[in-house]
Short mmCIF file of C-alpha atoms and ligand atoms in Angstrom, two decimals:
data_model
loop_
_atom_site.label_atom_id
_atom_site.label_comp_id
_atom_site.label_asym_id
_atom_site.label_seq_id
_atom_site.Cartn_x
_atom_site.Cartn_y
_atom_site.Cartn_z
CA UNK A 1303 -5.75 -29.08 28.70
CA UNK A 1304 -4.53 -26.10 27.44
CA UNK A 1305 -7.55 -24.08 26.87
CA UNK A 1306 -7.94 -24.91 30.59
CA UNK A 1307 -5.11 -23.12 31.63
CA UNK A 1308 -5.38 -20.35 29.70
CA UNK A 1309 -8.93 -19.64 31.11
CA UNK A 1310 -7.94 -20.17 34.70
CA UNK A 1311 -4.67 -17.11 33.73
CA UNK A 1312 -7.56 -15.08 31.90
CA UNK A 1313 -9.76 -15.53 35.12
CA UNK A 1314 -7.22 -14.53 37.10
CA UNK A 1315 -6.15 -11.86 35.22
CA UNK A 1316 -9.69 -10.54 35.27
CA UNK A 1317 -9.84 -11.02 39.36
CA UNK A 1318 -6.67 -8.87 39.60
CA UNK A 1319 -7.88 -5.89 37.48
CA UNK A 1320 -11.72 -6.30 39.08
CA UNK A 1321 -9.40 -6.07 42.37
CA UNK A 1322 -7.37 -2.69 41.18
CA UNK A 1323 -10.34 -1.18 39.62
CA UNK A 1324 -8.04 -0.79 36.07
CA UNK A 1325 -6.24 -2.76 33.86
CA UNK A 1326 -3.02 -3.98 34.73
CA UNK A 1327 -0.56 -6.24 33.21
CA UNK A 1328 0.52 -8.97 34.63
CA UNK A 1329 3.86 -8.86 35.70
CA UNK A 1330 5.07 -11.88 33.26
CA UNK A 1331 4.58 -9.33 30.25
CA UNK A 1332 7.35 -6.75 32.51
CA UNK A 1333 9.95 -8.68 32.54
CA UNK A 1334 12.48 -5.83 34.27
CA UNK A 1335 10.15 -6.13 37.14
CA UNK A 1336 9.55 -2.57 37.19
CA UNK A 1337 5.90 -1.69 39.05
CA UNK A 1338 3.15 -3.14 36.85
CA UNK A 1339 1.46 -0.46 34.25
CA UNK A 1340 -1.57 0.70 35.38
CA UNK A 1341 -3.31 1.74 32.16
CA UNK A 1342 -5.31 5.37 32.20
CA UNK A 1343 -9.01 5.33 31.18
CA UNK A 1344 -8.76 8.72 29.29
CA UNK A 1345 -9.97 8.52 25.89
CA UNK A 1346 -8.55 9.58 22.86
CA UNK A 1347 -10.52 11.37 19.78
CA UNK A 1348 -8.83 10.98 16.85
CA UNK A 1349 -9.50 11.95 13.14
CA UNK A 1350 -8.35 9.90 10.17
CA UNK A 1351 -8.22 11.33 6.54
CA UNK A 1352 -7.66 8.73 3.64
CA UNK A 1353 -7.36 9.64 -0.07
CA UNK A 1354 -9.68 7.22 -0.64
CA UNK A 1355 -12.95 7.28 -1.68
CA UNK A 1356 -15.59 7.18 1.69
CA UNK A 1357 -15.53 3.42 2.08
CA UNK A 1358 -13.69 2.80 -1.19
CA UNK A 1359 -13.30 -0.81 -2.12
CA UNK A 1360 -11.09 -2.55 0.42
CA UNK A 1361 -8.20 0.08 0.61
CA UNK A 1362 -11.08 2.71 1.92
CA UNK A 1363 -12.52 0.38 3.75
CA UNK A 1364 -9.34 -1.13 5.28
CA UNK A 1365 -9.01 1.99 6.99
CA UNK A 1366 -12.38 1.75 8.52
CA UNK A 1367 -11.34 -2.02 9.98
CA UNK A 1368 -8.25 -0.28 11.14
CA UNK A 1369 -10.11 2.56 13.26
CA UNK A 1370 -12.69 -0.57 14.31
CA UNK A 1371 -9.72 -2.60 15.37
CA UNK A 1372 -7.69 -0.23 17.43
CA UNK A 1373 -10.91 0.85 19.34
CA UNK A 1374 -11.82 -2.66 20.30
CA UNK A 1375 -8.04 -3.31 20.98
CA UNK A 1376 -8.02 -0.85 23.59
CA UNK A 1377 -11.68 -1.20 24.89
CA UNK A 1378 -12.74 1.86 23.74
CA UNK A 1379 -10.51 4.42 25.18
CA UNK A 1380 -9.16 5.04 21.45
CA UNK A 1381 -11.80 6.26 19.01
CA UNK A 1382 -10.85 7.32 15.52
CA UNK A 1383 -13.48 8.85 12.81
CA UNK A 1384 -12.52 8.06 9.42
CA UNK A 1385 -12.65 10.73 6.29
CA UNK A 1386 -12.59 9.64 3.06
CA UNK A 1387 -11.05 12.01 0.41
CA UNK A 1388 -13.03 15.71 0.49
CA UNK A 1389 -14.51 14.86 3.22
CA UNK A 1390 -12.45 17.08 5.76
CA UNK A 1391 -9.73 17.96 3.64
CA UNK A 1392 -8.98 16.90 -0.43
CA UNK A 1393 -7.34 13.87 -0.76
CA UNK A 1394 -4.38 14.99 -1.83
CA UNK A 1395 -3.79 16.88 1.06
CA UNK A 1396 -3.78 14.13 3.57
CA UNK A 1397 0.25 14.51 4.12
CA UNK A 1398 -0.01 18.06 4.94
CA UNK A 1399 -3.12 17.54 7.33
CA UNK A 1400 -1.79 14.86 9.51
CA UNK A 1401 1.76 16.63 9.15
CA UNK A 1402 0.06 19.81 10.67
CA UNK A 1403 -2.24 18.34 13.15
CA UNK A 1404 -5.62 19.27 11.25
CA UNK A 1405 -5.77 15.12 11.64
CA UNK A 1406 -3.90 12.64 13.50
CA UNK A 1407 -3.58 9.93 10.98
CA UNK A 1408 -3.74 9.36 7.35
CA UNK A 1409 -4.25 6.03 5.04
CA UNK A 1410 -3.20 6.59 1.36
CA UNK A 1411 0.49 6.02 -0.81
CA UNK A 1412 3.63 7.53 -0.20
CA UNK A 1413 3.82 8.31 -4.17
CA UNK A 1414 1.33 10.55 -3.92
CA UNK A 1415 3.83 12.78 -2.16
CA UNK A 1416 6.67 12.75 -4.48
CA UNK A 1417 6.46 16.80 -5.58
CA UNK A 1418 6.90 17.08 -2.20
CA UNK A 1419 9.46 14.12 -1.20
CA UNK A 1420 10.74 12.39 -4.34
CA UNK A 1421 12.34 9.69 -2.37
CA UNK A 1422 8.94 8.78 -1.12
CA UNK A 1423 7.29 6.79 -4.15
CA UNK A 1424 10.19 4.22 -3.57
CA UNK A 1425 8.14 3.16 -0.58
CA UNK A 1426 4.96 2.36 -2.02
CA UNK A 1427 6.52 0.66 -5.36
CA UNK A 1428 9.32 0.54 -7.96
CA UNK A 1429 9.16 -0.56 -11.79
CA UNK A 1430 10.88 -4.33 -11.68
CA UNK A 1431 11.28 -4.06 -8.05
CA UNK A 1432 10.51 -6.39 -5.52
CA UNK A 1433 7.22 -8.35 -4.69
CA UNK A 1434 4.94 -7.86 -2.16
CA UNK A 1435 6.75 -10.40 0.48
CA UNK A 1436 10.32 -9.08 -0.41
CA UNK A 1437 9.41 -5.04 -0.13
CA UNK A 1438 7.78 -6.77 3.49
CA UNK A 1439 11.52 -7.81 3.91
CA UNK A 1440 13.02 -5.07 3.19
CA UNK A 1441 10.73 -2.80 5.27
CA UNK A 1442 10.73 -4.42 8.31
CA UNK A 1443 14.24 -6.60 8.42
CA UNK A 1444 16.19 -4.45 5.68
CA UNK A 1445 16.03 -0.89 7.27
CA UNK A 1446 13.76 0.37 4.69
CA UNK A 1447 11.25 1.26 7.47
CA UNK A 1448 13.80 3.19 9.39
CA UNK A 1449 14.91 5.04 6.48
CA UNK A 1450 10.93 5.93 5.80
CA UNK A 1451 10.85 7.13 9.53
CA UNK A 1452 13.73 9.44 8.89
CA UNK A 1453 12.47 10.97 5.54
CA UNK A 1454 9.16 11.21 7.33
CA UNK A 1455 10.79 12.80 10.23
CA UNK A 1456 11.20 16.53 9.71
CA UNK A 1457 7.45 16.64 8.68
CA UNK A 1458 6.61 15.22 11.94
CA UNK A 1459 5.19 12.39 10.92
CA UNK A 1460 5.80 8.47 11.41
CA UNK A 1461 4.71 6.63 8.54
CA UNK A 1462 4.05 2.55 9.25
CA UNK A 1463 3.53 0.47 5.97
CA UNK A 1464 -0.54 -0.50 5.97
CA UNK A 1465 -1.86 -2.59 3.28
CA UNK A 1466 -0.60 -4.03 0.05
CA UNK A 1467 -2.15 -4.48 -3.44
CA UNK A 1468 0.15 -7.38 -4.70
CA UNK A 1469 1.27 -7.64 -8.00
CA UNK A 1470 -1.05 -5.25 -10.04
CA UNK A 1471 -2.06 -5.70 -14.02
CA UNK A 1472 -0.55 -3.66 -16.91
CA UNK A 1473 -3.23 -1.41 -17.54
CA UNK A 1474 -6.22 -1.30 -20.22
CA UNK A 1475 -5.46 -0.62 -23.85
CA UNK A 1476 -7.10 0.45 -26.45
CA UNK A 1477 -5.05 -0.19 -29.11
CA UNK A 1478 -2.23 -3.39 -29.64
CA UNK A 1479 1.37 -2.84 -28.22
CA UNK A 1480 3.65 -4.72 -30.12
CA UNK A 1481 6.32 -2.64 -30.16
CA UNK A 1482 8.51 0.10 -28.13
CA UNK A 1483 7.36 2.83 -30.28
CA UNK A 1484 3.53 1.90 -29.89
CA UNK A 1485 3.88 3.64 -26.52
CA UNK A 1486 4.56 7.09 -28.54
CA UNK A 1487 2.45 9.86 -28.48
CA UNK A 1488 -0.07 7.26 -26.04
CA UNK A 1489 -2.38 8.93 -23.71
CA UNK A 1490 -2.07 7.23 -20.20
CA UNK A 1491 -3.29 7.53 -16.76
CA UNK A 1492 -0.29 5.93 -15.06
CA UNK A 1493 1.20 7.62 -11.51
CA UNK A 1494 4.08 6.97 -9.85
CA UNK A 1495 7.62 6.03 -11.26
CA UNK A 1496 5.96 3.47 -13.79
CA UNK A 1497 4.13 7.25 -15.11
CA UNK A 1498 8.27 8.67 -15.35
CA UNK A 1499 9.31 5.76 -17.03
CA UNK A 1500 6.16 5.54 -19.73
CA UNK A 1501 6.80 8.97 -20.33
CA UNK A 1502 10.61 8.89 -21.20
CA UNK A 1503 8.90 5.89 -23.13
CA UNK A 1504 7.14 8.76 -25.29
CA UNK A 1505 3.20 8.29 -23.89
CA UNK A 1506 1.73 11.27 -22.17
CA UNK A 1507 0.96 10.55 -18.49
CA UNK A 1508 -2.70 12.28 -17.54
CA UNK A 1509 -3.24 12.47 -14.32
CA UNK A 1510 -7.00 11.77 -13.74
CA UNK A 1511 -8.54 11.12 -10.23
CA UNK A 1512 -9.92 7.32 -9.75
CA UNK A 1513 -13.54 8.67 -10.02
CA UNK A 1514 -12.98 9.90 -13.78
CA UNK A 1515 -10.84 7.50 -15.27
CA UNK A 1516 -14.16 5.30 -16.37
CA UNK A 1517 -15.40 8.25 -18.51
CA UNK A 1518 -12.04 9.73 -19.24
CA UNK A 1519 -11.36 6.46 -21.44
CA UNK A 1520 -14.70 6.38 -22.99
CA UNK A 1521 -14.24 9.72 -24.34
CA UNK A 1522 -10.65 9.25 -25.67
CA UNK A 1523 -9.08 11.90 -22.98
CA UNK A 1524 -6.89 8.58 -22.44
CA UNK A 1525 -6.17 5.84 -24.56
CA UNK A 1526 -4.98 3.63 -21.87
CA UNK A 1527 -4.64 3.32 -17.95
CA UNK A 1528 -3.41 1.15 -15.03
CA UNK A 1529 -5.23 1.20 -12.15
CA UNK A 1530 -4.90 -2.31 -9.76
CA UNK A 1531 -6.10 -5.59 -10.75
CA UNK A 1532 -8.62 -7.65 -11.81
CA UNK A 1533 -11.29 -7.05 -9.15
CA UNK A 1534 -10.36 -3.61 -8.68
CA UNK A 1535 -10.11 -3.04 -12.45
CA UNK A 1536 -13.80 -4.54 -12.27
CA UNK A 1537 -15.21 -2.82 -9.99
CA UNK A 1538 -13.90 0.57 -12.01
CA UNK A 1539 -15.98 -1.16 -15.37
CA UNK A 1540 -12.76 -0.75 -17.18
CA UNK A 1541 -13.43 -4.32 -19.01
CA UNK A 1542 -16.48 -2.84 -20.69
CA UNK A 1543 -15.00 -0.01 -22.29
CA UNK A 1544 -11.02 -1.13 -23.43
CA UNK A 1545 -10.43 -3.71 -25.58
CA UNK A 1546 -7.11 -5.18 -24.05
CA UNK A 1547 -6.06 -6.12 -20.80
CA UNK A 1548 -1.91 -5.88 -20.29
CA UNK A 1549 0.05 -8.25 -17.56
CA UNK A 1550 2.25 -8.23 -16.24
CA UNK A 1551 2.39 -4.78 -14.13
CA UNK A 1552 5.73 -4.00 -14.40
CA UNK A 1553 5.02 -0.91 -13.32
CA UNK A 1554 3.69 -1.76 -9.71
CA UNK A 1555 4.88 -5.57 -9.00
CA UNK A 1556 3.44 -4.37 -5.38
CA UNK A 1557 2.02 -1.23 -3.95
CA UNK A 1558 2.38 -0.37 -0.16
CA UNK A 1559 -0.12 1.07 1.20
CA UNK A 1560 0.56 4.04 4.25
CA UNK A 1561 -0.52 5.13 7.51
CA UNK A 1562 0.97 8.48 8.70
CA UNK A 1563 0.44 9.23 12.57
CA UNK A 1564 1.07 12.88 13.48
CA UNK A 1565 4.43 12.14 15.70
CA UNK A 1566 3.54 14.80 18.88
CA UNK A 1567 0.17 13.08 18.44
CA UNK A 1568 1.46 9.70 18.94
CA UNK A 1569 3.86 10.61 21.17
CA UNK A 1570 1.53 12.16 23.83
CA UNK A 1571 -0.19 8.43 23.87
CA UNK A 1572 0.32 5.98 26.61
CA UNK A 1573 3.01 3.18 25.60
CA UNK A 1574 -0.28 0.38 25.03
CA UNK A 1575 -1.94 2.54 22.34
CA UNK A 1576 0.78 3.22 20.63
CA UNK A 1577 1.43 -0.30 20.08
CA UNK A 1578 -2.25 -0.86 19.14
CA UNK A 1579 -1.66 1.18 16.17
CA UNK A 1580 1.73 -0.23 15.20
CA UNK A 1581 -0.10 -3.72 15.65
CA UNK A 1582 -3.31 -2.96 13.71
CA UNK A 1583 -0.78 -1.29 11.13
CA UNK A 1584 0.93 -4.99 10.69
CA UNK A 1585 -2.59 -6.52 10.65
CA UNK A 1586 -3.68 -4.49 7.70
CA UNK A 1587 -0.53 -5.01 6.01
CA UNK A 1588 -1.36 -8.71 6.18
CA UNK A 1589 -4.95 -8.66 5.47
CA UNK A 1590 -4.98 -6.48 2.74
CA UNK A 1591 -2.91 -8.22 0.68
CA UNK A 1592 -4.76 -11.73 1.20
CA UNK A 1593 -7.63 -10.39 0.11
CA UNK A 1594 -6.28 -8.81 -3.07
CA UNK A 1595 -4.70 -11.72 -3.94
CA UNK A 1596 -7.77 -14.05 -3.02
CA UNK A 1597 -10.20 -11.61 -5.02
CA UNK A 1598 -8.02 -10.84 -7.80
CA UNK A 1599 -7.61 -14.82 -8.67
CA UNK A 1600 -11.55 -14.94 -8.82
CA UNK A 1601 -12.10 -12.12 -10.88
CA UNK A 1602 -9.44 -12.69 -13.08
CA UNK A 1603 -10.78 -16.27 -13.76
CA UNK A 1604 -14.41 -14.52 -13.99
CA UNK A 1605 -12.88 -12.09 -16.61
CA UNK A 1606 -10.74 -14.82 -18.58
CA UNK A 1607 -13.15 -17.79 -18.95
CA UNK A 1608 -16.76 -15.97 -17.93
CA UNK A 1609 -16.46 -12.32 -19.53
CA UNK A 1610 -14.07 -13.27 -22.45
CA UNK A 1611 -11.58 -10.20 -21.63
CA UNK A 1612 -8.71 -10.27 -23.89
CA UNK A 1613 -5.66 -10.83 -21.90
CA UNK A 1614 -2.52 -9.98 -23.72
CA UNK A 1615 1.12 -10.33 -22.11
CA UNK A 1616 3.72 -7.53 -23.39
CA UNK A 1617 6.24 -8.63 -25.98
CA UNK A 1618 9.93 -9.63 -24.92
CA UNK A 1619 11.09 -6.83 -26.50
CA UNK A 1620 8.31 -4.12 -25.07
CA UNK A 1621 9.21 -5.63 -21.44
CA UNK A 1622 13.03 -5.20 -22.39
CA UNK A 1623 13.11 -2.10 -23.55
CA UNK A 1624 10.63 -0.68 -20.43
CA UNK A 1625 13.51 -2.53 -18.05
CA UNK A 1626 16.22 0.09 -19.53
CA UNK A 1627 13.95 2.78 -19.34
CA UNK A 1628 13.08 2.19 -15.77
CA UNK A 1629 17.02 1.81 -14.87
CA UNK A 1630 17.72 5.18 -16.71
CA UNK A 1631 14.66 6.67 -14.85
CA UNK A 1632 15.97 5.25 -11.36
CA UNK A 1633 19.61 6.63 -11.82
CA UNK A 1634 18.08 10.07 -12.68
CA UNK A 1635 15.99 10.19 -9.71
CA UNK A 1636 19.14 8.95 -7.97
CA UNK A 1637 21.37 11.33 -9.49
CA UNK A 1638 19.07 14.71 -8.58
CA UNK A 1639 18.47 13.76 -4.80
CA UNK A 1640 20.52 12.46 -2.13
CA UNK A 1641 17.58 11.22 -0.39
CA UNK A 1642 16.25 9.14 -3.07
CA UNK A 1643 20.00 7.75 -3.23
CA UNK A 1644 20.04 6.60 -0.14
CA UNK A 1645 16.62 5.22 -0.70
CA UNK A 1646 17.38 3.75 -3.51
CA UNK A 1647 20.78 2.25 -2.69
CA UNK A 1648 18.91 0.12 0.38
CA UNK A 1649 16.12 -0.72 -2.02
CA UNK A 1650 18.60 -1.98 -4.79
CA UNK A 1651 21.40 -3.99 -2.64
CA UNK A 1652 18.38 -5.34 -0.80
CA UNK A 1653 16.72 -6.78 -3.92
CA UNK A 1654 20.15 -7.78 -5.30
CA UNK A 1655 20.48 -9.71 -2.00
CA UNK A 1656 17.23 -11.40 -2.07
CA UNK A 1657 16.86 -12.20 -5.49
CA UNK A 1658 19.00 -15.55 -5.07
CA UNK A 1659 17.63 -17.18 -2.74
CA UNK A 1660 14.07 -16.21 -3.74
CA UNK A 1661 14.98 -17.63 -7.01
CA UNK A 1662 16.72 -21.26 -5.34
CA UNK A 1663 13.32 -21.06 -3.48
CA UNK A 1664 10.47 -19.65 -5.08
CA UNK A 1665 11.45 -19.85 -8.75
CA UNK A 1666 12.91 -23.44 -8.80
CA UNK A 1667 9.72 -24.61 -6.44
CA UNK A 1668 7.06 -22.59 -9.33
CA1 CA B 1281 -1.59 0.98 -10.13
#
């Protein structure tokens, strides 16, 4: 009965636009009974560059769904062409392209901009900071999204949080860590705050782009790195070449995922396609994250029982001692840059505010 009706509104729907020769919204979506929208036909050329890879693995290619979506979403009149990293500019200058108009939107991580805004890598993770469902919370219902807007701001950009890598893996290892001082001395590939906090730990942090890490540990440049997960972590060939596999990932217990729109760009759009983006922005959010977590449960069973991977959990007293280190780290960060206060501040009081009832909830339930 209900599928009937809602054909016979679509039909109608579809009669009234046939009848105005454009789309118009009904007026039950315009509630202040203003003059319906009549929505322009002029179509928008976009560019998007990603520090990703050309169709990387789902976070390169979650930026291709997102240009497919928002040009079916608005029938075309939007059209977005997607670079991958060195394509049209390196990938590490995404922030500064879309901030200067060379491109109108980036996909990539908000930590890769921390030289540049060290309050910034609070957005895409923390050390011992929140999961993927309570950083959701805090960035949409805990003003951590308005506070990204405002950093974001005076570089004329408006960052939306787009895709999520759920809890992520320790890293690979090539030798044992069974104790605090193991970490000295350690060549890592770990970015990010987790890279700060291994490195007041005593390990030098390398730096290596994705595409070298595989040969980078074969060689011995590192001894150890963190990259994602198990299927990610496959896909890289890490479990061929280390010996150990670390959990948890205390360094990244979630990893947001960004899309930057160039504000003047987004601004001169018509009110509909700017809330295409912001929409397909909340669907990637969503669907990245499910499939993580649906392909990282496979692979990790495939590595575990299939490809006899030795999985090896950090001692208590590793894990205790990394938990100071990260604190001391945070305060620092804290300490040199009013920004990253304020950042930090929401961030904290939020997780101190959720942490109860996700542990009456979730904890008591697991
Ligand atoms: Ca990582």
């Amino acid at each position: 009965m209900k599928k009937i009706i809602r054909r016979d509104f679509i039909k109608a729907a579809a009669l009234t636009t046939a009848a105005a020769g454009a789309w118009v919204f009904p007026s039950c979506t315009n509630p202040k009974n203003e003059s319906p929208a009549v929505v322009s036909s002029k179509t928008y050329e976009w560019k998007m560059v990603t520090t990703w890879p050309p169709h990387f693995p789902i976070l390169g290619e979650y930026a291709d769904r997102l240009a497919e979506w928002i040009n079916k979403m608005s029938s075309g009149r939007m059209q977005i062409q997607v670079y991958g990293g060195g394509e049209l500019v390196p990938a590490l200058e995404v922030f500064d392209a879309v901030s200067q108009g060379v491109a109108e939107m980036g996909h990539g991580a908000a930590y890769y901009w921390a030289g540049k805004i060290p309050a910034a890598q609070i957005f895409t993770s923390v050390p011992f900071g929140m999961n993927a469902q309570q950083t959701n919370a805090w960035l949409y219902d805990g003003g951590g999204l308005d506070l990204w807007r405002d950093l974001y701001s005076r570089f004329n950009l408006i960052p939306f949080p787009c895709g999520n890598t759920g809890g992520q893996m320790g890293g690979w290892f090539n030798k044992e860590i069974n104790s605090f001082s193991d970490f000295r001395g350690l060549k890592i590939r770990m970015p990010g705050l987790g890279g700060k906090v291994i490195s007041a730990a005593g390990a030098s942090t390398i730096l290596s782009p994705g595409g070298e890490l595989y040969t980078n540990l074969e060689r011995g440049v590192i001894d150890a790195l963190e990259w994602v997960g198990p299927y990610h972590d496959h896909l890289m060939g890490f479990h061929k070449i280390a010996k150990y596999y670390y959990y948890p990932g205390w360094q990244e217990p979630s990893a947001v995922l960004e899309l930057i729109v160039n504000k003047n760009a987004f601004n001169s759009l018509p009110a509909d396609l700017q809330e295409i983006i912001k929409v397909a922005a909340h669907s990637v959010n969503v669907m990245m994250l499910s499939e993580f977590e649906a392909k990282n449960s496979e692979y990790y069973l495939l590595m575990k029982n299939k490809e006899k991977v030795q999985f090896k959990k950090f001692p208590d007293e590793v894990f205790d001692r990394l938990m100071k280190t990260t604190t001391d780290v945070l305060n620092q960060l804290a300490a040199s840059d009013a920004a990253s206060k304020l950042v930090y501040d929401s961030y904290k009081n939020f997780k101190t505010r959720i942490a109860p009832w996700t542990d009456i909830i979730e904890s008591n339930y697991m």
